[in-house]
Amino acid sequence: MTPAGRAGLRIIGREGYEILIDQGIEKAETFAEMIRRHDDFELITAPELNILTYRYCPARVRAALAHATPEDAERINASLNRITRFIQKTQRERGKSFVSRTQLEPAQYNHYPCVVFRVVLANPLTTRQILTDILDEQAGIGSEDSIAGEKRALEASVDSVLETLSA
C-alpha cells in the first residue's frame, strides 16, 4: 500500500471505505434504473460494483433493432455510434458534466462494435439530481439541430424496419 493509501485508511478507516464502496454500488444501481426508465437511453451493461455502460438509443429504435436484419441492425448501430460519440464529445466540451465513452461488442447486437457511455460512480458527492441532470443534458444534446442530419438517417433506417414489420 502506498503512503497516501495508508494515510487515507487511517483517516476514514476500513468502515469508511466500506461505506464509500457501498454508496458507489447503490448509486450505480439507482442510475441503471434511471437509464432503464428513460425513453432515450439503453442500458448496455448492468452495474458491476460501481461501473455501468449505456448509450443513446430511443425506445422506437430499440423496437426496430429487435426485429432488424443484420444489415439493418448494422446501419442503425452505426448511426447510434455517431450520435452517442457526438453527445459525449459535446457534453465534455461544454464542461457542465463529463461521462467517458468506450466501445463494446454486445452479444445482443451480434457483437457489432457499439459506442457507449461508461460511468464510474465513486464520488460521494454525486446525488440523484446530478445523475438526472446528466441524462437530461445528454438527451437535450441528442435533440439539437447540429445532429439532425444523423438523426434523420437513423429515423429512415428505423422506419424501413418498422414498415417491413407492419406489411
C-alpha positions as a LaTeX table, in Angstrom:
\begin{tabular}{lrrr}
\hline
Residue & $x$ (\AA) & $y$ (\AA) & $z$ (\AA) \\
\hline
Met1 & 0.00 & 0.00 & 0.00 \\
Thr2 & 1.26 & 3.47 & $-0.86$ \\
Pro3 & 1.88 & 6.06 & 1.87 \\
Ala4 & $-1.15$ & 8.01 & 0.62 \\
Gly5 & $-3.27$ & 4.87 & 0.81 \\
Arg6 & $-2.14$ & 4.17 & 4.37 \\
Ala7 & $-2.90$ & 7.79 & 5.33 \\
Gly8 & $-6.37$ & 7.55 & 3.77 \\
Leu9 & $-7.06$ & 4.30 & 5.61 \\
Arg10 & $-6.02$ & 5.94 & 8.90 \\
Ile11 & $-8.24$ & 8.97 & 8.22 \\
Ile12 & $-11.52$ & 7.32 & 7.19 \\
Gly13 & $-10.80$ & 3.76 & 8.30 \\
Arg14 & $-11.92$ & 0.44 & 6.93 \\
Glu15 & $-15.56$ & 1.17 & 7.74 \\
Gly16 & $-15.35$ & 4.49 & 5.92 \\
Tyr17 & $-14.07$ & 2.78 & 2.79 \\
Glu18 & $-16.80$ & 0.15 & 3.05 \\
Ile19 & $-19.41$ & 2.91 & 3.22 \\
Leu20 & $-17.92$ & 4.64 & 0.15 \\
Ile21 & $-17.90$ & 1.38 & $-1.82$ \\
Asp22 & $-21.46$ & 0.54 & $-0.79$ \\
Gln23 & $-22.63$ & 4.04 & $-1.75$ \\
Gly24 & $-20.98$ & 3.70 & $-5.17$ \\
Ile25 & $-22.74$ & 0.40 & $-5.76$ \\
Glu26 & $-26.10$ & 1.85 & $-4.68$ \\
Lys27 & $-25.65$ & 4.89 & $-6.93$ \\
Ala28 & $-24.79$ & 2.67 & $-9.89$ \\
Glu29 & $-27.93$ & 0.60 & $-9.31$ \\
Thr30 & $-30.01$ & 3.78 & $-9.00$ \\
Phe31 & $-28.51$ & 5.22 & $-12.19$ \\
Ala32 & $-29.10$ & 1.94 & $-14.05$ \\
Glu33 & $-32.76$ & 2.08 & $-13.10$ \\
Met34 & $-32.97$ & 5.70 & $-14.23$ \\
Ile35 & $-31.50$ & 4.69 & $-17.60$ \\
Arg36 & $-33.91$ & 1.76 & $-17.96$ \\
Arg37 & $-36.85$ & 4.12 & $-17.41$ \\
His38 & $-35.62$ & 6.83 & $-19.78$ \\
Asp39 & $-37.03$ & 6.61 & $-23.31$ \\
Asp40 & $-33.83$ & 7.89 & $-24.94$ \\
Phe41 & $-31.28$ & 5.53 & $-23.43$ \\
Glu42 & $-30.46$ & 1.84 & $-23.30$ \\
Leu43 & $-28.53$ & 0.15 & $-20.51$ \\
Ile44 & $-25.83$ & $-1.97$ & $-22.15$ \\
Thr45 & $-24.12$ & $-3.47$ & $-19.10$ \\
Ala46 & $-25.77$ & $-3.66$ & $-15.72$ \\
Pro47 & $-23.72$ & $-2.33$ & $-12.83$ \\
Glu48 & $-20.64$ & $-4.27$ & $-11.86$ \\
Leu49 & $-19.87$ & $-2.77$ & $-8.50$ \\
Asn50 & $-19.98$ & 0.97 & $-9.31$ \\
Ile51 & $-19.44$ & 0.79 & $-13.12$ \\
Leu52 & $-22.08$ & 0.61 & $-15.87$ \\
Thr53 & $-22.45$ & 1.38 & $-19.57$ \\
Tyr54 & $-25.33$ & 2.75 & $-21.60$ \\
Arg55 & $-25.95$ & 4.52 & $-24.88$ \\
Tyr56 & $-28.28$ & 6.85 & $-26.68$ \\
Cys57 & $-30.94$ & 4.57 & $-28.18$ \\
Pro58 & $-34.56$ & 5.79 & $-28.12$ \\
Ala59 & $-37.34$ & 3.28 & $-27.42$ \\
Arg60 & $-38.54$ & 3.33 & $-31.04$ \\
Val61 & $-35.01$ & 2.49 & $-32.21$ \\
Arg62 & $-34.77$ & $-0.38$ & $-29.71$ \\
Ala63 & $-38.05$ & $-1.75$ & $-31.09$ \\
Ala64 & $-36.67$ & $-1.66$ & $-34.63$ \\
Leu65 & $-33.39$ & $-3.28$ & $-33.55$ \\
Ala66 & $-35.33$ & $-6.17$ & $-32.01$ \\
His67 & $-36.65$ & $-7.07$ & $-35.50$ \\
Ala68 & $-33.91$ & $-5.76$ & $-37.79$ \\
Thr69 & $-31.99$ & $-7.85$ & $-40.28$ \\
Pro70 & $-28.24$ & $-7.97$ & $-39.58$ \\
Glu71 & $-27.69$ & $-5.38$ & $-42.32$ \\
Asp72 & $-30.37$ & $-3.03$ & $-40.92$ \\
Ala73 & $-29.05$ & $-3.51$ & $-37.38$ \\
Glu74 & $-25.55$ & $-2.63$ & $-38.53$ \\
Arg75 & $-26.80$ & 0.55 & $-40.24$ \\
Ile76 & $-28.84$ & 1.55 & $-37.15$ \\
Asn77 & $-25.99$ & 0.80 & $-34.75$ \\
Ala78 & $-23.56$ & 2.81 & $-36.89$ \\
Ser79 & $-25.90$ & 5.83 & $-36.64$ \\
Leu80 & $-26.29$ & 5.32 & $-32.89$ \\
Asn81 & $-22.50$ & 5.20 & $-32.56$ \\
Arg82 & $-22.11$ & 8.53 & $-34.32$ \\
Ile83 & $-24.86$ & 10.12 & $-32.22$ \\
Thr84 & $-23.50$ & 8.74 & $-28.92$ \\
Arg85 & $-20.00$ & 9.92 & $-29.84$ \\
Phe86 & $-21.37$ & 13.39 & $-30.67$ \\
Ile87 & $-23.31$ & 13.60 & $-27.39$ \\
Gln88 & $-20.30$ & 12.57 & $-25.32$ \\
Lys89 & $-17.91$ & 14.94 & $-27.10$ \\
Thr90 & $-20.34$ & 17.87 & $-26.90$ \\
Gln91 & $-21.08$ & 17.27 & $-23.22$ \\
Arg92 & $-17.36$ & 17.15 & $-22.45$ \\
Glu93 & $-16.67$ & 20.36 & $-24.41$ \\
Arg94 & $-19.44$ & 22.25 & $-22.61$ \\
Gly95 & $-17.86$ & 21.35 & $-19.29$ \\
Lys96 & $-21.01$ & 21.08 & $-17.19$ \\
Ser97 & $-20.56$ & 17.34 & $-16.67$ \\
Phe98 & $-18.40$ & 14.55 & $-18.00$ \\
Val99 & $-19.16$ & 10.96 & $-18.86$ \\
Ser100 & $-16.49$ & 8.92 & $-20.60$ \\
Arg101 & $-17.12$ & 6.60 & $-23.53$ \\
Thr102 & $-15.80$ & 3.29 & $-24.73$ \\
Gln103 & $-16.64$ & 0.67 & $-27.31$ \\
Leu104 & $-18.16$ & $-2.72$ & $-26.54$ \\
Glu105 & $-19.35$ & $-5.60$ & $-28.69$ \\
Pro106 & $-22.65$ & $-6.65$ & $-27.06$ \\
Ala107 & $-23.94$ & $-10.13$ & $-27.80$ \\
Gln108 & $-27.48$ & $-8.79$ & $-28.31$ \\
Tyr109 & $-26.19$ & $-6.87$ & $-31.36$ \\
Asn110 & $-24.24$ & $-9.76$ & $-32.88$ \\
His111 & $-21.04$ & $-8.37$ & $-31.38$ \\
Tyr112 & $-21.22$ & $-5.27$ & $-33.58$ \\
Pro113 & $-18.95$ & $-2.59$ & $-32.07$ \\
Cys114 & $-21.16$ & $-0.16$ & $-30.12$ \\
Val115 & $-20.03$ & 3.17 & $-28.71$ \\
Val116 & $-21.32$ & 3.51 & $-25.16$ \\
Phe117 & $-21.15$ & 5.91 & $-22.24$ \\
Arg118 & $-19.09$ & 4.49 & $-19.36$ \\
Val119 & $-19.84$ & 5.66 & $-15.82$ \\
Val120 & $-17.86$ & 5.02 & $-12.65$ \\
Leu121 & $-19.80$ & 6.26 & $-9.63$ \\
Ala122 & $-17.22$ & 6.74 & $-6.89$ \\
Asn123 & $-17.69$ & 10.37 & $-5.83$ \\
Pro124 & $-19.60$ & 10.51 & $-2.54$ \\
Leu125 & $-20.96$ & 13.96 & $-3.53$ \\
Thr126 & $-22.81$ & 12.62 & $-6.58$ \\
Thr127 & $-26.56$ & 12.92 & $-5.98$ \\
Arg128 & $-29.61$ & 11.54 & $-7.74$ \\
Gln129 & $-30.25$ & 15.07 & $-9.06$ \\
Ile130 & $-26.79$ & 15.19 & $-10.63$ \\
Leu131 & $-27.49$ & 11.86 & $-12.36$ \\
Thr132 & $-30.85$ & 13.17 & $-13.59$ \\
Asp133 & $-29.15$ & 16.31 & $-14.88$ \\
Ile134 & $-26.57$ & 14.26 & $-16.78$ \\
Leu135 & $-29.25$ & 12.24 & $-18.57$ \\
Asp136 & $-31.29$ & 15.37 & $-19.28$ \\
Glu137 & $-28.24$ & 17.12 & $-20.71$ \\
Gln138 & $-27.41$ & 14.13 & $-22.91$ \\
Ala139 & $-30.99$ & 13.81 & $-24.15$ \\
Gly140 & $-31.02$ & 17.54 & $-24.92$ \\
Ile141 & $-27.79$ & 17.34 & $-26.90$ \\
Gly142 & $-29.24$ & 14.38 & $-28.79$ \\
Ser143 & $-32.15$ & 16.53 & $-29.94$ \\
Glu144 & $-30.11$ & 19.53 & $-31.10$ \\
Asp145 & $-30.16$ & 20.74 & $-34.70$ \\
Ser146 & $-26.44$ & 20.11 & $-35.14$ \\
Ile147 & $-27.08$ & 16.34 & $-35.09$ \\
Ala148 & $-30.38$ & 16.49 & $-37.01$ \\
Gly149 & $-28.94$ & 15.03 & $-40.23$ \\
Glu150 & $-27.69$ & 11.93 & $-38.45$ \\
Lys151 & $-31.00$ & 11.58 & $-36.62$ \\
Arg152 & $-32.88$ & 11.74 & $-39.95$ \\
Ala153 & $-30.67$ & 8.95 & $-41.29$ \\
Leu154 & $-31.36$ & 6.92 & $-38.14$ \\
Glu155 & $-35.12$ & 7.51 & $-38.42$ \\
Ala156 & $-35.10$ & 6.45 & $-42.08$ \\
Ser157 & $-33.45$ & 3.15 & $-41.14$ \\
Val158 & $-35.86$ & 2.64 & $-38.25$ \\
Asp159 & $-38.88$ & 3.47 & $-40.44$ \\
Ser160 & $-37.72$ & 0.93 & $-43.02$ \\
Val161 & $-37.53$ & $-1.84$ & $-40.41$ \\
Leu162 & $-40.85$ & $-0.96$ & $-38.77$ \\
Glu163 & $-42.66$ & $-0.68$ & $-42.14$ \\
Thr164 & $-41.48$ & $-4.18$ & $-43.04$ \\
Leu165 & $-43.00$ & $-5.45$ & $-39.79$ \\
Ser166 & $-46.39$ & $-3.91$ & $-40.45$ \\
Ala167 & $-46.56$ & $-5.14$ & $-44.05$ \\
\hline
\end{tabular}
